Amino acid sequence: MTLDYPVPFHTPNLVWDSTIAIYLFLLGISSGAVQLAIAYKRSNKIENLSQNWIIRSGVILGSVPTLIGLTLLIFHLARPWTFWKLMFNYQFNSVMSMGVMLFQIYMLFLVVWGVVIFKKEIEALINRFMPKLQFVMKLIGIAERIASPVEVVLFVLAAVLGAYTGFLLSALISYPMLNNPVLPALFLASGTSSGIAATFLIILIAGKLKGDSHESHFIHKFEVPIMVTELGLLVCFFVGLHFGGGQKTVALHNALSGFWGAVFWIGVFFIGILIPLIANMFVNDRLKYNRNFIILVSIFDLIGVFCLRFFVLYAGQLTVA
């Protein structure tokens, strides 16, 4: 089947556009970075948590991309000024409404986790600029007592958030490619991969850590397993479409041909998966732990995940059941 509309970003059946793709990309980074930071914290004895760059990255990348993503989503609404209604009126039969609830709970636990980590810094700021807010330190002290269970719940919420980005698209049941059970797992894996890449960029550029630092060695343990998992899920995703027959097969053909086919093969597969995999599996350790090399590979990884979000969103809306 040959598509009769050549414009990649404007198709007759388009419901969600590039804003949603960016939103999904940012949430994936948040999910992956928080999971990585918690895994690192619980695997190592760290004397000063607030000075560790993986932990810092988890707090920064956990909160900032999520807030940016939600802001984009608010301005994407037909009536942005009514967004506050979504924050308090939950519809349990709506995937979008459940997502809003998830974000609120996730941000609550992230804030509690973050203030405990930066307790000393917050106390110093209060003592210097706002001494009347000393009661805040008592609240942080209470949060500190429940820090461990909060951390466990936050890890689970981060994983659920990563999978939710896939559930959000799979709820579009009239689109055969998007209504796919593999999508949540695929977006969780790719989001984790983007969180790892973004963390690498922060610790190496902002933190100025060496490529062979303890933090870099720890993160490298997860790169190949996550990318292999992502590749396997992509195969399952496409095989399911191929053997699904009918419009699913048509959706697969439309997605992997033309402009979006090029985005997948060049952006997702070649730049986002193949190059990082080869870079991590077959280069020598001297190059593998070179700071500039890691930065370059991490950028490729982020480009790949970014392209994947656009590919799935737009190519998935090319074919209607």
Short mmCIF file of C-alpha atoms in Angstrom, two decimals, residues 130-317:
data_model
loop_
_atom_site.label_atom_id
_atom_site.label_comp_id
_atom_site.label_asym_id
_atom_site.label_seq_id
_atom_site.Cartn_x
_atom_site.Cartn_y
_atom_site.Cartn_z
CA MET A 130 14.81 33.03 55.89
CA PRO A 131 15.33 32.21 59.60
CA LYS A 132 11.56 32.33 60.17
CA LEU A 133 11.25 29.13 58.13
CA GLN A 134 13.12 27.00 60.66
CA PHE A 135 10.02 24.84 61.01
CA VAL A 136 10.80 23.49 57.53
CA MET A 137 13.84 21.70 58.99
CA LYS A 138 11.56 19.82 61.39
CA LEU A 139 9.49 18.65 58.44
CA ILE A 140 12.64 17.54 56.62
CA GLY A 141 13.67 15.69 59.77
CA ILE A 142 10.39 13.78 59.69
CA ALA A 143 10.93 13.00 55.99
CA GLU A 144 14.44 11.79 56.80
CA ARG A 145 13.04 9.06 59.05
CA ILE A 146 11.01 7.58 56.20
CA ALA A 147 13.64 8.19 53.49
CA SER A 148 14.25 4.51 52.75
CA PRO A 149 10.62 3.50 51.98
CA VAL A 150 10.14 6.80 50.11
CA GLU A 151 13.13 5.89 47.95
CA VAL A 152 11.74 2.44 47.13
CA VAL A 153 8.35 3.87 46.22
CA LEU A 154 10.00 6.57 44.11
CA PHE A 155 11.96 3.94 42.16
CA VAL A 156 8.73 2.06 41.42
CA LEU A 157 6.95 5.28 40.45
CA ALA A 158 9.81 6.20 38.09
CA ALA A 159 9.52 2.81 36.39
CA VAL A 160 5.74 3.18 36.14
CA LEU A 161 6.20 6.67 34.68
CA GLY A 162 8.53 5.27 32.01
CA ALA A 163 6.01 2.57 31.09
CA TYR A 164 3.11 5.06 31.24
CA THR A 165 4.53 6.96 28.26
CA GLY A 166 3.86 3.81 26.23
CA PHE A 167 0.45 3.15 27.78
CA LEU A 168 -0.57 6.69 26.83
CA LEU A 169 -0.06 5.94 23.13
CA SER A 170 -1.39 2.38 23.27
CA ALA A 171 -4.70 3.84 24.50
CA LEU A 172 -5.28 5.10 20.93
CA ILE A 173 -7.03 1.86 20.00
CA SER A 174 -8.06 3.00 16.52
CA TYR A 175 -4.40 3.00 15.41
CA PRO A 176 -3.14 -0.58 14.87
CA MET A 177 0.54 0.27 15.33
CA LEU A 178 0.01 2.15 18.59
CA ASN A 179 -2.46 -0.29 20.10
CA ASN A 180 0.42 -2.65 20.89
CA PRO A 181 1.16 -4.35 24.27
CA VAL A 182 4.92 -4.12 23.70
CA LEU A 183 4.88 -0.31 23.59
CA PRO A 184 4.99 0.35 27.38
CA ALA A 185 8.00 -1.96 27.84
CA LEU A 186 9.74 -0.46 24.80
CA PHE A 187 9.27 3.08 26.08
CA LEU A 188 10.43 2.08 29.57
CA ALA A 189 13.65 0.59 28.16
CA SER A 190 14.34 3.47 25.79
CA GLY A 191 13.51 6.01 28.49
CA THR A 192 15.97 4.32 30.85
CA SER A 193 18.57 4.48 28.09
CA SER A 194 17.96 8.22 27.61
CA GLY A 195 18.16 8.79 31.36
CA ILE A 196 21.55 7.06 31.44
CA ALA A 197 22.79 9.15 28.50
CA ALA A 198 21.56 12.41 30.04
CA THR A 199 23.18 11.52 33.36
CA PHE A 200 26.47 10.87 31.57
CA LEU A 201 26.32 14.32 29.99
CA ILE A 202 25.71 16.03 33.33
CA ILE A 203 28.39 14.21 35.32
CA LEU A 204 31.00 14.62 32.57
CA ILE A 205 30.22 18.18 31.43
CA ALA A 206 28.78 19.90 34.51
CA GLY A 207 30.44 17.64 37.08
CA LYS A 208 33.69 17.42 35.10
CA LEU A 209 34.24 13.83 36.24
CA LYS A 210 36.72 11.65 34.38
CA GLY A 211 35.59 9.03 31.92
CA ASP A 212 37.10 6.29 34.07
CA SER A 213 35.63 7.51 37.38
CA HIS A 214 33.75 5.19 39.71
CA GLU A 215 30.48 6.78 38.60
CA SER A 216 31.25 6.16 34.92
CA HIS A 217 32.13 2.52 35.57
CA PHE A 218 28.86 2.04 37.43
CA ILE A 219 26.73 3.55 34.64
CA HIS A 220 28.53 1.52 31.97
CA LYS A 221 27.23 -1.67 33.59
CA PHE A 222 23.70 -0.82 32.44
CA GLU A 223 24.29 0.55 28.95
CA VAL A 224 24.61 -2.65 26.92
CA PRO A 225 21.89 -4.65 28.76
CA ILE A 226 19.41 -1.77 28.34
CA MET A 227 20.21 -1.27 24.65
CA VAL A 228 20.01 -5.01 23.93
CA THR A 229 16.66 -5.09 25.71
CA GLU A 230 15.49 -2.10 23.67
CA LEU A 231 16.56 -3.80 20.45
CA GLY A 232 14.79 -7.02 21.43
CA LEU A 233 11.59 -5.15 22.24
CA LEU A 234 11.75 -3.34 18.89
CA VAL A 235 11.97 -6.71 17.15
CA CYS A 236 8.98 -7.99 19.17
CA PHE A 237 7.10 -4.79 18.35
CA PHE A 238 7.56 -5.19 14.59
CA VAL A 239 7.13 -8.97 14.54
CA GLY A 240 3.81 -8.55 16.33
CA LEU A 241 2.68 -6.10 13.66
CA HIS A 242 3.88 -8.37 10.84
CA PHE A 243 2.01 -11.43 12.07
CA GLY A 244 -0.99 -9.42 13.24
CA GLY A 245 -2.31 -9.32 9.70
CA GLY A 246 -4.80 -6.88 8.23
CA GLN A 247 -4.25 -3.25 9.11
CA LYS A 248 -1.39 -4.12 11.47
CA THR A 249 0.65 -5.36 8.51
CA VAL A 250 -0.35 -2.27 6.54
CA ALA A 251 0.71 -0.09 9.48
CA LEU A 252 4.11 -1.82 9.56
CA HIS A 253 4.66 -1.25 5.83
CA ASN A 254 3.64 2.41 6.06
CA ALA A 255 5.82 3.02 9.12
CA LEU A 256 8.99 1.51 7.65
CA SER A 257 8.72 3.18 4.25
CA GLY A 258 9.11 6.77 3.13
CA PHE A 259 10.20 9.57 5.46
CA TRP A 260 9.41 7.81 8.74
CA GLY A 261 11.12 4.65 7.55
CA ALA A 262 14.29 6.72 7.03
CA VAL A 263 13.87 8.23 10.52
CA PHE A 264 13.70 4.74 12.00
CA TRP A 265 16.60 3.14 10.11
CA ILE A 266 18.95 6.14 10.32
CA GLY A 267 17.89 7.90 13.52
CA VAL A 268 16.63 5.08 15.73
CA PHE A 269 18.46 1.96 14.59
CA PHE A 270 21.79 3.24 13.22
CA ILE A 271 22.48 6.34 15.34
CA GLY A 272 20.55 5.40 18.47
CA ILE A 273 21.25 1.67 18.84
CA LEU A 274 23.87 0.27 16.48
CA ILE A 275 26.58 2.91 17.01
CA PRO A 276 26.24 2.99 20.85
CA LEU A 277 26.19 -0.83 20.98
CA ILE A 278 29.34 -1.14 18.88
CA ALA A 279 30.97 1.66 20.88
CA ASN A 280 30.32 -0.15 24.16
CA MET A 281 30.98 -3.74 23.08
CA PHE A 282 33.89 -3.65 20.67
CA VAL A 283 36.12 -0.66 21.44
CA ASN A 284 39.06 -0.97 23.82
CA ASP A 285 38.80 0.28 27.40
CA ARG A 286 41.03 3.27 26.74
CA LEU A 287 38.54 4.62 24.22
CA LYS A 288 35.46 3.32 26.02
CA TYR A 289 36.30 5.34 29.14
CA ASN A 290 37.46 8.41 27.26
CA ARG A 291 35.43 11.41 28.42
CA ASN A 292 34.82 12.90 24.95
CA PHE A 293 33.97 9.50 23.50
CA ILE A 294 31.34 8.87 26.18
CA ILE A 295 29.82 12.30 25.59
CA LEU A 296 29.57 11.60 21.84
CA VAL A 297 27.99 8.18 22.36
CA SER A 298 25.53 9.62 24.88
CA ILE A 299 24.46 12.29 22.38
CA PHE A 300 23.89 9.56 19.77
CA ASP A 301 21.82 7.65 22.31
CA LEU A 302 19.64 10.68 23.05
CA ILE A 303 19.17 11.36 19.34
CA GLY A 304 18.03 7.78 18.87
CA VAL A 305 15.47 7.91 21.68
CA PHE A 306 14.24 11.30 20.46
CA CYS A 307 13.76 9.88 16.95
CA LEU A 308 12.02 6.81 18.37
CA ARG A 309 9.41 8.96 20.11
CA PHE A 310 8.71 10.89 16.90
CA PHE A 311 8.73 7.74 14.79
CA VAL A 312 6.26 5.83 16.97
CA LEU A 313 3.96 8.84 17.40
CA TYR A 314 3.80 9.97 13.78
CA ALA A 315 4.28 6.67 11.93
CA GLY A 316 1.78 5.12 14.33
CA GLN A 317 -0.89 7.57 13.21
#
